[in-house]
């Protein structure tokens, strides 16, 4: 029997591994699929609630590494994950996305001559100031199998000299989770909890270091939210990084009453909020994709995106960080001038099945 360890660490990883874990059940008896949680995210509402919402089993390994500087966090993950790999001797590890856990575990596995598969490979913002861009570049450079969500990924990998035999255009596993759990979101009572009228509120998420780690940027963003709040109610589930910076910079009491601040929200409730929002203002990567799939208006407050398909064919508008322009764009949407979109190729809820089938074939070839 072949053994595979999938790695999760931070919030955006859980919804990507859930459909992969489910797809492996078809190969029960042939492939043993284990889950390793590095503990990069550890708060109940950043981690545990996602396991429950996504019907994921308890992880087989929990490394408990927690927060720290990039070097500390990455190094701690490597030290602990190496012990797991040495003890378990898997045939393959699977990593997803672009967080520190992704690169740390890929580095460990490949140096121990264990094959690595990267799901969500090839995405590039071309902005090396983002820690995630470094993680993406390095993970793709050393992985054996690269599973791509959108066509730009194929191009980017080609331009970096990656050979075609490693690259598989399989679609978007995060959309698999969305499609799987949309029915559950229908029965969420989150709108009632915050007295939100469906289709008439703005959902906000902001956590990128470039937006929230300096007082000037964060203050300007909060000012923007206050301006939009004159038109609509805003719901702003706040990431721990953003929350601690608001307190640190003395900005925690600067938001108008119409901006509802909440703790981070679980997967199902957040999906319910996404699908019924009139507009989303975000700097997240995943939410650009989820809103495109659902046809919900999205304004991305960043200078670049590693997910250009959401702008090319989807409902995402990449406005940049000039907040006058962001405000203009937001008010336009709230005035009914919306961007129409379509769903990108292969975002059909079956990406994990395709990935697992390819992995199964490749592992069989190795016998
Ligand atoms: C990480 C990812 C980012 C992803 C984001 C999603 C990297 C480099 N960044 O950023 O790509 O978009 O997750 O959330 O991997 N904290 C808590 N509780 C937690 C986790 C973190 O309070 O459960 C606080 C800690 O103060 C920590 C800070 O958040 O220092 C940042 O956490 P960290 O894991 O370093 O990065 P994120 O900003 O969450």
Coordinates of C-alpha atoms and ligand atoms in Angstrom, one line a residue:
X1 CA 0.0 0.0 0.0
X2 CA 1.3 3.5 -0.9
X3 CA 1.4 6.2 1.8
X4 CA 0.8 9.9 1.2
X5 CA 1.0 12.7 3.7
X6 CA -0.9 15.9 2.9
X7 CA 0.2 19.1 4.7
X8 CA -2.1 21.8 6.1
X9 CA -1.0 24.7 8.1
X10 CA -2.9 27.9 7.7
X11 CA -6.5 28.8 7.2
X12 CA -6.6 28.8 3.4
X13 CA -5.1 25.3 3.3
X14 CA -8.0 23.4 4.9
X15 CA -10.6 23.9 2.1
X16 CA -8.0 22.8 -0.4
X17 CA -7.1 19.5 1.3
X18 CA -10.7 18.5 2.2
X19 CA -11.7 17.5 -1.3
X20 CA -8.4 15.8 -1.9
X21 CA -8.9 13.7 1.3
X22 CA -12.4 12.8 0.1
X23 CA -11.2 11.8 -3.4
X24 CA -8.6 9.5 -1.9
X25 CA -11.3 7.4 -0.2
X26 CA -12.0 5.8 -3.6
X27 CA -8.5 4.3 -3.4
X28 CA -9.0 2.8 0.1
X29 CA -6.8 -0.2 0.5
X30 CA -4.4 1.0 -2.2
X31 CA -3.4 4.4 -0.9
X32 CA -3.2 5.4 2.7
X33 CA -3.8 9.2 2.9
X34 CA -2.7 10.9 6.1
X35 CA -3.0 14.6 7.1
X36 CA -0.3 16.6 8.9
X37 CA -1.3 19.9 10.5
X38 CA 1.8 22.1 11.2
X39 CA -0.1 24.3 13.6
X40 CA 0.9 27.5 11.7
X41 CA -2.7 28.6 12.5
X42 CA -3.9 27.4 15.8
X43 CA -6.8 29.5 17.1
X44 CA -10.0 27.6 17.3
X45 CA -11.6 30.0 14.7
X46 CA -8.6 29.9 12.4
X47 CA -8.2 26.2 12.4
X48 CA -10.5 23.8 14.4
X49 CA -13.8 25.1 13.1
X50 CA -12.6 24.5 9.5
X51 CA -12.0 20.8 10.3
X52 CA -15.5 20.6 11.6
X53 CA -17.1 22.6 8.8
X54 CA -15.2 20.7 6.1
X55 CA -15.8 17.3 7.6
X56 CA -12.1 16.6 7.8
X57 CA -10.9 14.0 10.2
X58 CA -8.6 15.0 13.1
X59 CA -5.1 15.3 11.6
X60 CA -2.9 12.3 11.9
X61 CA 0.1 14.5 13.0
X62 CA -0.1 17.9 14.7
X63 CA 3.2 19.8 14.8
X64 CA 2.1 22.7 17.0
X65 CA 4.6 25.2 15.6
X66 CA 2.5 28.4 16.1
X67 CA 3.6 31.9 15.2
X68 CA 7.0 33.5 14.9
X69 CA 9.2 35.3 12.4
X70 CA 9.3 33.8 9.0
X71 CA 12.6 32.1 9.8
X72 CA 11.5 30.8 13.2
X73 CA 8.2 29.5 11.9
X74 CA 9.6 27.9 8.7
X75 CA 12.5 26.4 10.7
X76 CA 10.2 24.9 13.4
X77 CA 8.0 23.4 10.8
X78 CA 11.0 21.8 9.0
X79 CA 12.4 20.3 12.2
X80 CA 9.1 18.8 13.3
X81 CA 8.0 17.7 9.8
X82 CA 11.3 15.9 9.2
X83 CA 10.7 13.7 12.2
X84 CA 7.3 12.7 10.7
X85 CA 8.7 12.0 7.3
X86 CA 11.6 9.9 8.7
X87 CA 9.2 7.9 10.9
X88 CA 6.5 7.4 8.3
X89 CA 8.5 7.2 5.0
X90 CA 5.7 8.3 2.8
X91 CA 5.8 7.7 -1.0
X92 CA 4.6 11.3 -1.6
X93 CA 3.7 14.4 0.2
X94 CA 1.1 16.9 -1.0
X95 CA 1.3 20.6 -0.3
X96 CA -1.2 23.3 -1.2
X97 CA -1.1 27.1 -1.7
X98 CA 1.7 29.4 -0.8
X99 CA 2.0 29.7 3.0
X100 CA 5.1 29.1 5.1
X101 CA 4.0 25.5 5.8
X102 CA 3.9 24.8 2.0
X103 CA 7.6 25.6 1.3
X104 CA 8.9 24.3 4.7
X105 CA 7.4 20.8 4.2
X106 CA 8.4 20.6 0.5
X107 CA 12.0 21.4 1.3
X108 CA 12.1 18.7 4.0
X109 CA 10.5 16.0 1.8
X110 CA 12.5 16.6 -1.4
X111 CA 15.8 16.6 0.6
X112 CA 14.8 13.2 2.0
X113 CA 14.2 12.1 -1.6
X114 CA 10.5 11.9 -1.1
X115 CA 8.4 13.1 -4.0
X116 CA 6.3 16.3 -3.6
X117 CA 3.1 17.4 -5.3
X118 CA 2.1 21.1 -5.3
X119 CA -1.5 21.8 -5.7
X120 CA -2.2 25.4 -6.9
X121 CA 1.2 25.6 -8.6
X122 CA 2.3 28.2 -11.1
X123 CA 0.5 31.2 -9.7
X124 CA 2.7 34.3 -9.7
X125 CA 2.1 37.9 -8.6
X126 CA 5.6 38.9 -9.8
X127 CA 5.9 40.8 -6.5
X128 CA 8.7 39.4 -4.4
X129 CA 7.8 41.7 -1.5
X130 CA 5.1 39.2 -0.8
X131 CA 6.3 36.3 1.3
X132 CA 3.8 34.1 -0.5
X133 CA 5.5 34.8 -3.9
X134 CA 8.8 33.5 -2.5
X135 CA 7.0 30.4 -1.2
X136 CA 5.4 29.8 -4.6
X137 CA 8.6 30.1 -6.6
X138 CA 10.6 27.9 -4.3
X139 CA 7.9 25.2 -3.9
X140 CA 7.3 24.9 -7.6
X141 CA 11.1 24.8 -8.3
X142 CA 11.6 21.6 -6.3
X143 CA 8.2 19.8 -6.5
X144 CA 7.8 16.7 -8.8
X145 CA 4.1 17.2 -9.7
X146 CA 2.6 20.6 -10.3
X147 CA -1.2 20.9 -10.3
X148 CA -2.4 24.1 -11.9
X149 CA -5.7 26.0 -11.3
X150 CA -5.7 28.4 -14.2
X151 CA -3.9 28.8 -17.6
X152 CA -1.6 31.6 -16.4
X153 CA 0.0 29.0 -14.2
X154 CA 1.0 26.8 -17.1
X155 CA 2.6 29.8 -18.9
X156 CA 4.5 30.9 -15.7
X157 CA 5.9 27.5 -15.1
X158 CA 7.0 27.2 -18.8
X159 CA 8.7 30.6 -18.6
X160 CA 10.6 29.4 -15.6
X161 CA 11.9 26.4 -17.5
X162 CA 9.7 23.7 -15.9
X163 CA 9.2 20.7 -18.3
X164 CA 5.7 19.9 -19.5
X165 CA 5.7 16.4 -18.0
X166 CA 5.5 17.8 -14.5
X167 CA 2.6 20.2 -15.1
X168 CA -1.1 19.2 -14.9
X169 CA -4.0 21.6 -15.5
X170 CA -6.6 20.1 -13.2
X171 CA -8.7 23.0 -12.0
X172 CA -9.3 24.5 -8.6
X173 CA -9.7 22.4 -5.5
X174 CA -10.9 25.3 -3.4
X175 CA -13.9 25.5 -5.8
X176 CA -14.5 21.8 -5.2
X177 CA -15.0 22.6 -1.5
X178 CA -17.2 25.5 -2.3
X179 CA -19.4 23.4 -4.7
X180 CA -19.5 20.6 -2.1
X181 CA -20.6 22.8 0.8
X182 CA -22.8 25.4 -0.8
X183 CA -25.9 23.6 0.2
X184 CA -24.9 23.7 3.9
X185 CA -24.3 27.5 3.6
X186 CA -28.0 27.8 2.7
X187 CA -29.0 26.9 6.2
X188 CA -26.5 29.3 7.9
X189 CA -28.1 31.9 10.2
X190 CA -25.2 34.3 10.0
X191 CA -27.2 37.0 8.2
X192 CA -29.8 37.0 11.0
X193 CA -27.1 37.0 13.6
X194 CA -25.7 40.3 12.3
X195 CA -28.9 41.6 10.9
X196 CA -27.7 41.7 7.3
X197 CA -30.1 42.0 4.4
X198 CA -29.1 39.5 1.7
X199 CA -27.7 41.2 -1.4
X200 CA -27.4 44.5 0.5
X201 CA -24.2 44.5 2.4
X202 CA -20.5 44.7 1.8
X203 CA -18.1 41.9 3.1
X204 CA -14.6 43.0 4.0
X205 CA -11.4 41.0 4.6
X206 CA -8.0 42.6 5.0
X207 CA -4.8 40.9 6.3
X208 CA -1.9 41.4 3.8
X209 CA 1.2 42.7 5.6
X210 CA 1.5 45.4 2.9
X211 CA -2.0 46.7 3.8
X212 CA -2.2 46.2 7.5
X213 CA 1.4 46.3 8.9
X214 CA 1.9 50.0 8.7
X215 CA -0.2 52.7 10.5
X216 CA -0.5 54.9 7.4
X217 CA -1.9 52.2 5.2
X218 CA -4.2 50.7 7.8
X219 CA -5.6 54.0 8.8
X220 CA -6.4 54.9 5.2
X221 CA -8.1 51.6 4.7
X222 CA -10.3 52.0 7.8
X223 CA -11.2 55.5 6.6
X224 CA -12.3 54.0 3.3
X225 CA -14.5 51.5 5.1
X226 CA -16.1 54.4 7.0
X227 CA -16.9 56.1 3.7
X228 CA -18.5 53.0 2.1
X229 CA -20.4 52.5 5.3
X230 CA -22.4 55.6 4.6
X231 CA -24.0 53.6 1.8
X232 CA -24.3 50.1 3.1
X233 CA -23.7 48.0 6.2
X234 CA -20.2 46.4 6.2
X235 CA -19.3 43.2 7.8
X236 CA -15.6 42.9 8.6
X237 CA -14.4 39.6 10.1
X238 CA -11.0 40.5 11.4
X239 CA -7.8 38.5 11.0
X240 CA -5.6 38.3 14.1
X241 CA -2.8 40.1 12.4
X242 CA -5.1 43.1 11.5
X243 CA -6.7 43.1 14.9
X244 CA -3.4 43.3 16.8
X245 CA -2.2 46.0 14.4
X246 CA -5.3 48.1 14.9
X247 CA -4.7 47.9 18.7
X248 CA -1.0 48.6 18.3
X249 CA -1.6 51.7 16.2
X250 CA -4.5 53.0 18.3
X251 CA -7.0 52.5 15.5
X252 CA -9.3 50.1 17.2
X253 CA -12.1 52.6 17.9
X254 CA -12.1 54.4 14.7
X255 CA -14.8 52.5 12.8
X256 CA -18.3 53.8 12.3
X257 CA -21.3 51.9 13.7
X258 CA -22.3 50.6 10.3
X259 CA -19.0 48.6 10.1
X260 CA -19.6 45.4 12.1
X261 CA -16.4 43.9 13.4
X262 CA -16.3 40.2 14.2
X263 CA -13.8 37.6 15.0
X264 CA -12.7 35.3 12.2
X265 CA -15.7 33.3 10.8
X266 CA -15.8 29.6 10.0
X267 CA -16.0 28.1 6.5
X268 CA -19.7 27.5 6.1
X269 CA -20.8 30.9 7.6
X270 CA -18.3 32.7 5.6
X271 CA -19.5 31.0 2.4
X272 CA -23.0 32.1 3.3
X273 CA -21.8 35.7 3.7
X274 CA -19.8 35.5 0.4
X275 CA -22.7 34.2 -1.7
X276 CA -25.1 36.8 -0.6
X277 CA -22.9 39.9 -0.5
X278 CA -23.5 42.8 -2.8
X279 CA -19.8 43.6 -2.9
X280 CA -16.6 42.1 -1.4
X281 CA -13.6 44.3 -0.6
X282 CA -10.6 42.1 0.0
X283 CA -6.9 41.5 -0.2
X284 CA -7.2 37.7 0.1
X285 CA -6.2 35.4 -2.7
X286 CA -8.9 32.7 -2.3
X287 CA -11.8 35.1 -2.0
X288 CA -11.0 36.5 -5.4
X289 CA -11.6 33.0 -6.8
X290 CA -14.6 32.2 -4.6
X291 CA -16.4 35.4 -5.6
X292 CA -15.7 34.8 -9.3
X293 CA -17.2 31.3 -9.1
X294 CA -20.3 32.7 -7.3
X295 CA -20.6 35.7 -9.7
X296 CA -20.3 38.1 -6.7
X297 CA -18.7 41.6 -7.2
X298 CA -15.2 41.7 -5.8
X299 CA -12.7 44.6 -5.4
X300 CA -9.2 43.6 -4.7
X301 CA -7.2 46.1 -2.8
X302 CA -3.7 45.1 -4.1
X303 CA -1.3 46.2 -6.8
X304 CA -1.2 42.8 -8.3
X305 CA -2.9 39.4 -8.3
X306 CA -1.4 35.9 -8.8
X307 CA -4.9 34.9 -9.9
X308 CA -5.4 37.0 -13.2
X309 CA -8.1 34.8 -14.5
X310 CA -10.5 36.2 -11.9
X311 CA -10.0 39.7 -13.5
X312 CA -9.9 38.4 -17.1
X313 CA -13.1 36.4 -17.0
X314 CA -14.5 36.8 -13.5
X315 CA -16.1 39.5 -11.4
X316 CA -12.9 40.6 -9.8
X317 CA -11.6 44.2 -10.2
X318 CA -8.0 44.7 -9.3
X319 CA -8.0 48.4 -8.3
X320 CA -4.6 48.8 -6.6
X321 CA -4.0 50.6 -3.4
X322 CA -5.0 54.2 -4.4
X323 CA -8.0 54.4 -2.1
X324 CA -9.7 57.2 -4.0
X325 CA -10.0 54.8 -6.9
X326 CA -11.1 51.9 -4.6
X327 CA -13.8 54.1 -3.2
X328 CA -15.0 55.2 -6.7
X329 CA -15.1 51.5 -7.8
X330 CA -17.0 50.5 -4.7
X331 CA -19.6 53.2 -5.1
X332 CA -20.1 52.3 -8.7
X333 CA -20.9 48.7 -7.8
X334 CA -23.3 49.9 -5.1
X335 CA -24.9 52.1 -7.8
X336 CA -25.6 49.0 -9.8
X337 CA -22.8 49.2 -12.3
X338 CA -21.5 45.7 -12.0
X339 CA -18.8 43.7 -13.8
X340 CA -20.3 40.6 -15.4
X341 CA -18.2 37.4 -15.2
X342 CA -18.0 33.8 -16.2
X343 CA -16.5 30.7 -14.5
X344 CA -12.9 29.8 -15.4
X345 CA -12.2 26.5 -17.2
X346 CA -12.2 23.4 -15.1
X347 CA -13.6 25.1 -12.0
X348 CA -16.2 22.5 -11.9
X349 CA -16.0 20.8 -8.5
X350 CA -13.9 17.9 -9.9
X351 CA -10.3 19.1 -9.6
X352 CA -9.5 16.9 -6.6
X353 CA -10.7 13.8 -8.4
X354 CA -8.5 14.6 -11.4
X355 CA -5.5 15.2 -9.1
X356 CA -5.9 12.0 -7.2
X357 CA -6.4 10.0 -10.3
X358 CA -3.1 11.3 -11.7
X359 CA -1.3 10.7 -8.5
X360 CA -2.6 7.1 -8.3
X361 CA -1.4 6.5 -11.9
X362 CA 2.0 8.0 -11.2
X363 CA 2.5 6.0 -8.0
X364 CA 1.5 2.7 -9.8
X365 CA 4.1 3.4 -12.5
X366 CA 6.7 3.4 -9.7
X367 CA 6.1 -0.1 -8.6
Ligands
LIG1 C1 -0.7 33.4 6.6 C2 -0.1 33.2 5.2 C3 -0.8 34.0 4.2 C4 -2.3 33.7 4.3 C5 -2.8 33.9 5.7 C6 -4.3 33.5 5.8 C7 2.4 32.9 5.2 C8 3.7 33.6 4.9 N1 1.3 33.8 5.2 O1 -0.6 34.8 7.0 O2 -0.4 33.7 2.9 O3 -3.0 34.5 3.4 O4 -2.1 33.0 6.5 O5 -4.8 33.7 7.1 O6 2.3 31.8 5.5 N2 -2.2 34.5 14.7 C9 -3.2 34.2 15.7 N3 -3.8 33.0 15.7 C10 -3.6 32.1 14.7 C11 -2.6 32.4 13.7 C12 -2.0 33.5 13.7 O7 -3.4 35.0 16.6 O8 -4.2 31.0 14.7 C13 -1.6 35.8 14.7 C14 -0.2 35.8 15.3 O9 -0.1 37.0 16.0 C15 0.7 35.7 14.2 C16 0.0 36.5 13.1 O10 -1.4 36.2 13.3 O11 2.0 36.3 14.5 C17 0.3 36.1 11.7 O12 0.2 34.7 11.5 P1 1.1 34.0 10.4 O13 0.8 32.5 10.4 O14 2.6 34.4 10.6 O15 0.7 34.7 9.0 P2 -0.7 35.2 8.5 O16 -0.7 36.7 8.5 O17 -1.8 34.6 9.2

